[in-house]
Amino acid sequence: MVITHRCELNLFAYTGLRYRQMGFCFCGGCEFMKIQRILTNNAIIILNEKGAEQIVCGKGIAFKKRIGDEIDGRFIDKTFMLMPDSKLQKQLEQLLADIPLEYIELTYDIVKMARLAMNVTLSDSLVISLADHLYETVRRFREGVNISNGLAWEIRRFYEREYEVGLLALDMVEKKLDLQLPKDEAAYIAMHIVNAETDNSTMEETFRQTRLIGDITRVVRMFFGIDFDESSGYYYRFITHLNYFVRRILRGEQYTDNSNQELNDIIFEKYQKAYQCADRIGDFVAEKLNYRISDEEKMYITIHIQLVVSKASRKEK
C-alpha cells in the first residue's frame, strides 16, 4: 500500500488469530472502505483491496451506519483477517456480536503473553474459546455465582507452566476489568491453554485426560507409599509421558513395536517392582476404560515409574 500522507497508524492485523503490526494510512486523501456487514456498533465486515473479507473494530464505528456506507479508517482500532469461509471467522463474528470487544482485546493480550512465556504454538481457536469463557466467568462472578474447579489440585501439579500463566492472566483480568477472580479460575484458564497446545482436542477430552492422569499417579503413590518430588526432571518427564499415554487411551490408539520384545523382557526383569506397578495401572485402565496396554507401552511406563520413584520421598509410617 502506497502512503501518500504522513499519518501512518500502527494497527493490529489479525491473521489466522496471530497478530502482527502493519501500517495503514487513514486520512483525508486515503480511500474510505464500504461496509459489507454490520456485526455490532463496534465491529463491521469490509472488503480489503484484494477483495477478501476483513473484520474491523472501533468504538462506535458502525453507529448510525448502514450496509454500503463508507467508513473512515481513522476510527479503526483492530483489524482481523481470516481465511474466507473459515470456521474461525464465523465463530469470531458470533463472538463479536455476543460479547464486548474489551474481552477479545484482553484475551489477545493473555494469549500473546502465554505464547511468549511458554514458547509454544497454541491453536488458533484459543482466543475465541478463552474470550467466551472469560466473559461468562466474569458475568457469573458479578452475579455472585462462583463455580469451583474440582480438578484444580491436579491441574496445578500436572500443568505447572500453564497454571502459572493462568495466575498471570488473573492479574491481567484484574487490571483490565477491576475485579479479582478466585484462584480456581487460573486452573480453568490453564485447561484452555493445555487444550490449545494439542491438535484436534476438545475441552471435555482435556478434562478427562487430567482426571485419568490423576488416577494413574495415585496408583503409583499408593503402590510405593511415596510422595513425588515434583521439582525433579524425572517427575516432569513422567507427567509428559502420561499426557501422551492417556491421550492414546482416550482416542483408542495403541503404541506397538513388536521388535522390542527382548528389550521389554530385560526391563521387566530389571525393574520388577516398577513393572508390577505398571501392571496394576494396566489392570486399572482395562477395568475402567476397557483398554489393554501393550507390552511396549508398559515397558516405557515401567522405566518412567522406576525413575520417578527413585527421586521420590517415602511417606512417614
PDB file of N, CA, C and O in Angstrom, residues 255 257-271 275 295-300 302-303:
ATOM      1  N   TYR A 255       0.109 -48.042  20.983  1.00  0.00           N
ATOM      2  CA  TYR A 255       1.512 -47.944  20.601  1.00  0.00           C
ATOM      3  C   TYR A 255       2.081 -49.350  20.614  1.00  0.00           C
ATOM      4  O   TYR A 255       2.114 -50.012  21.644  1.00  0.00           O
ATOM      5  N   ASP A 257       5.300 -51.973  19.004  1.00  0.00           N
ATOM      6  CA  ASP A 257       6.562 -52.153  18.288  1.00  0.00           C
ATOM      7  C   ASP A 257       7.084 -53.537  18.670  1.00  0.00           C
ATOM      8  O   ASP A 257       7.823 -53.708  19.626  1.00  0.00           O
ATOM      9  N   ASN A 258       6.646 -54.545  17.908  1.00  0.00           N
ATOM     10  CA  ASN A 258       6.939 -55.935  18.259  1.00  0.00           C
ATOM     11  C   ASN A 258       8.423 -56.268  18.234  1.00  0.00           C
ATOM     12  O   ASN A 258       8.842 -57.285  18.788  1.00  0.00           O
ATOM     13  N   SER A 259       9.225 -55.416  17.624  1.00  0.00           N
ATOM     14  CA  SER A 259      10.666 -55.686  17.544  1.00  0.00           C
ATOM     15  C   SER A 259      11.357 -55.497  18.885  1.00  0.00           C
ATOM     16  O   SER A 259      12.520 -55.848  19.053  1.00  0.00           O
ATOM     17  N   ASN A 260      10.636 -54.920  19.861  1.00  0.00           N
ATOM     18  CA  ASN A 260      11.257 -54.590  21.143  1.00  0.00           C
ATOM     19  C   ASN A 260      10.987 -55.611  22.244  1.00  0.00           C
ATOM     20  O   ASN A 260      11.264 -55.342  23.405  1.00  0.00           O
ATOM     21  N   GLN A 261      10.470 -56.792  21.903  1.00  0.00           N
ATOM     22  CA  GLN A 261      10.065 -57.732  22.944  1.00  0.00           C
ATOM     23  C   GLN A 261      11.233 -58.146  23.831  1.00  0.00           C
ATOM     24  O   GLN A 261      11.089 -58.266  25.053  1.00  0.00           O
ATOM     25  N   GLU A 262      12.413 -58.325  23.244  1.00  0.00           N
ATOM     26  CA  GLU A 262      13.576 -58.702  24.046  1.00  0.00           C
ATOM     27  C   GLU A 262      13.931 -57.589  25.029  1.00  0.00           C
ATOM     28  O   GLU A 262      14.231 -57.859  26.204  1.00  0.00           O
ATOM     29  N   LEU A 263      13.853 -56.337  24.574  1.00  0.00           N
ATOM     30  CA  LEU A 263      14.119 -55.201  25.457  1.00  0.00           C
ATOM     31  C   LEU A 263      13.059 -55.124  26.548  1.00  0.00           C
ATOM     32  O   LEU A 263      13.371 -54.850  27.712  1.00  0.00           O
ATOM     33  N   ASN A 264      11.801 -55.370  26.165  1.00  0.00           N
ATOM     34  CA  ASN A 264      10.726 -55.366  27.165  1.00  0.00           C
ATOM     35  C   ASN A 264      11.051 -56.333  28.298  1.00  0.00           C
ATOM     36  O   ASN A 264      10.941 -55.985  29.485  1.00  0.00           O
ATOM     37  N   ASP A 265      11.441 -57.552  27.938  1.00  0.00           N
ATOM     38  CA  ASP A 265      11.720 -58.586  28.944  1.00  0.00           C
ATOM     39  C   ASP A 265      12.875 -58.180  29.859  1.00  0.00           C
ATOM     40  O   ASP A 265      12.838 -58.435  31.070  1.00  0.00           O
ATOM     41  N   ILE A 266      13.873 -57.534  29.278  1.00  0.00           N
ATOM     42  CA  ILE A 266      15.025 -57.086  30.071  1.00  0.00           C
ATOM     43  C   ILE A 266      14.585 -56.039  31.103  1.00  0.00           C
ATOM     44  O   ILE A 266      14.956 -56.096  32.277  1.00  0.00           O
ATOM     45  N   ILE A 267      13.785 -55.066  30.652  1.00  0.00           N
ATOM     46  CA  ILE A 267      13.309 -54.000  31.542  1.00  0.00           C
ATOM     47  C   ILE A 267      12.409 -54.569  32.637  1.00  0.00           C
ATOM     48  O   ILE A 267      12.535 -54.215  33.825  1.00  0.00           O
ATOM     49  N   PHE A 268      11.512 -55.475  32.256  1.00  0.00           N
ATOM     50  CA  PHE A 268      10.596 -56.058  33.244  1.00  0.00           C
ATOM     51  C   PHE A 268      11.350 -56.838  34.312  1.00  0.00           C
ATOM     52  O   PHE A 268      10.978 -56.827  35.483  1.00  0.00           O
ATOM     53  N   GLU A 269      12.418 -57.502  33.905  1.00  0.00           N
ATOM     54  CA  GLU A 269      13.216 -58.291  34.847  1.00  0.00           C
ATOM     55  C   GLU A 269      14.065 -57.389  35.751  1.00  0.00           C
ATOM     56  O   GLU A 269      14.199 -57.634  36.956  1.00  0.00           O
ATOM     57  N   LYS A 270      14.607 -56.329  35.166  1.00  0.00           N
ATOM     58  CA  LYS A 270      15.494 -55.446  35.915  1.00  0.00           C
ATOM     59  C   LYS A 270      14.730 -54.607  36.933  1.00  0.00           C
ATOM     60  O   LYS A 270      15.224 -54.358  38.038  1.00  0.00           O
ATOM     61  N   TYR A 271      13.539 -54.133  36.556  1.00  0.00           N
ATOM     62  CA  TYR A 271      12.765 -53.249  37.432  1.00  0.00           C
ATOM     63  C   TYR A 271      11.445 -53.936  37.794  1.00  0.00           C
ATOM     64  O   TYR A 271      10.360 -53.493  37.406  1.00  0.00           O
ATOM     65  N   TYR A 275       7.619 -52.691  37.344  1.00  0.00           N
ATOM     66  CA  TYR A 275       6.810 -53.438  36.377  1.00  0.00           C
ATOM     67  C   TYR A 275       5.493 -53.890  37.001  1.00  0.00           C
ATOM     68  O   TYR A 275       4.435 -53.833  36.368  1.00  0.00           O
ATOM     69  N   ASP A 295       2.638 -54.381  25.655  1.00  0.00           N
ATOM     70  CA  ASP A 295       3.889 -54.586  26.388  1.00  0.00           C
ATOM     71  C   ASP A 295       4.863 -53.439  26.148  1.00  0.00           C
ATOM     72  O   ASP A 295       5.623 -53.052  27.046  1.00  0.00           O
ATOM     73  N   GLU A 296       4.845 -52.884  24.935  1.00  0.00           N
ATOM     74  CA  GLU A 296       5.755 -51.780  24.627  1.00  0.00           C
ATOM     75  C   GLU A 296       5.417 -50.550  25.468  1.00  0.00           C
ATOM     76  O   GLU A 296       6.299 -49.896  26.023  1.00  0.00           O
ATOM     77  N   GLU A 297       4.136 -50.247  25.556  1.00  0.00           N
ATOM     78  CA  GLU A 297       3.714 -49.116  26.368  1.00  0.00           C
ATOM     79  C   GLU A 297       4.015 -49.362  27.840  1.00  0.00           C
ATOM     80  O   GLU A 297       4.462 -48.466  28.569  1.00  0.00           O
ATOM     81  N   LYS A 298       3.787 -50.599  28.273  1.00  0.00           N
ATOM     82  CA  LYS A 298       4.044 -50.952  29.668  1.00  0.00           C
ATOM     83  C   LYS A 298       5.531 -50.836  29.991  1.00  0.00           C
ATOM     84  O   LYS A 298       5.916 -50.460  31.109  1.00  0.00           O
ATOM     85  N   MET A 299       6.365 -51.139  29.015  1.00  0.00           N
ATOM     86  CA  MET A 299       7.812 -51.025  29.217  1.00  0.00           C
ATOM     87  C   MET A 299       8.213 -49.566  29.466  1.00  0.00           C
ATOM     88  O   MET A 299       8.984 -49.266  30.384  1.00  0.00           O
ATOM     89  N   TYR A 300       7.670 -48.656  28.662  1.00  0.00           N
ATOM     90  CA  TYR A 300       8.007 -47.237  28.848  1.00  0.00           C
ATOM     91  C   TYR A 300       7.472 -46.722  30.179  1.00  0.00           C
ATOM     92  O   TYR A 300       8.145 -45.948  30.876  1.00  0.00           O
ATOM     93  N   THR A 302       7.056 -48.489  32.851  1.00  0.00           N
ATOM     94  CA  THR A 302       7.924 -49.088  33.870  1.00  0.00           C
ATOM     95  C   THR A 302       9.188 -48.253  34.074  1.00  0.00           C
ATOM     96  O   THR A 302       9.595 -47.978  35.213  1.00  0.00           O
ATOM     97  N   ILE A 303       9.797 -47.843  32.974  1.00  0.00           N
ATOM     98  CA  ILE A 303      11.026 -47.034  33.055  1.00  0.00           C
ATOM     99  C   ILE A 303      10.741 -45.707  33.761  1.00  0.00           C
ATOM    100  O   ILE A 303      11.485 -45.287  34.659  1.00  0.00           O
TER     101      ILE A 303
END
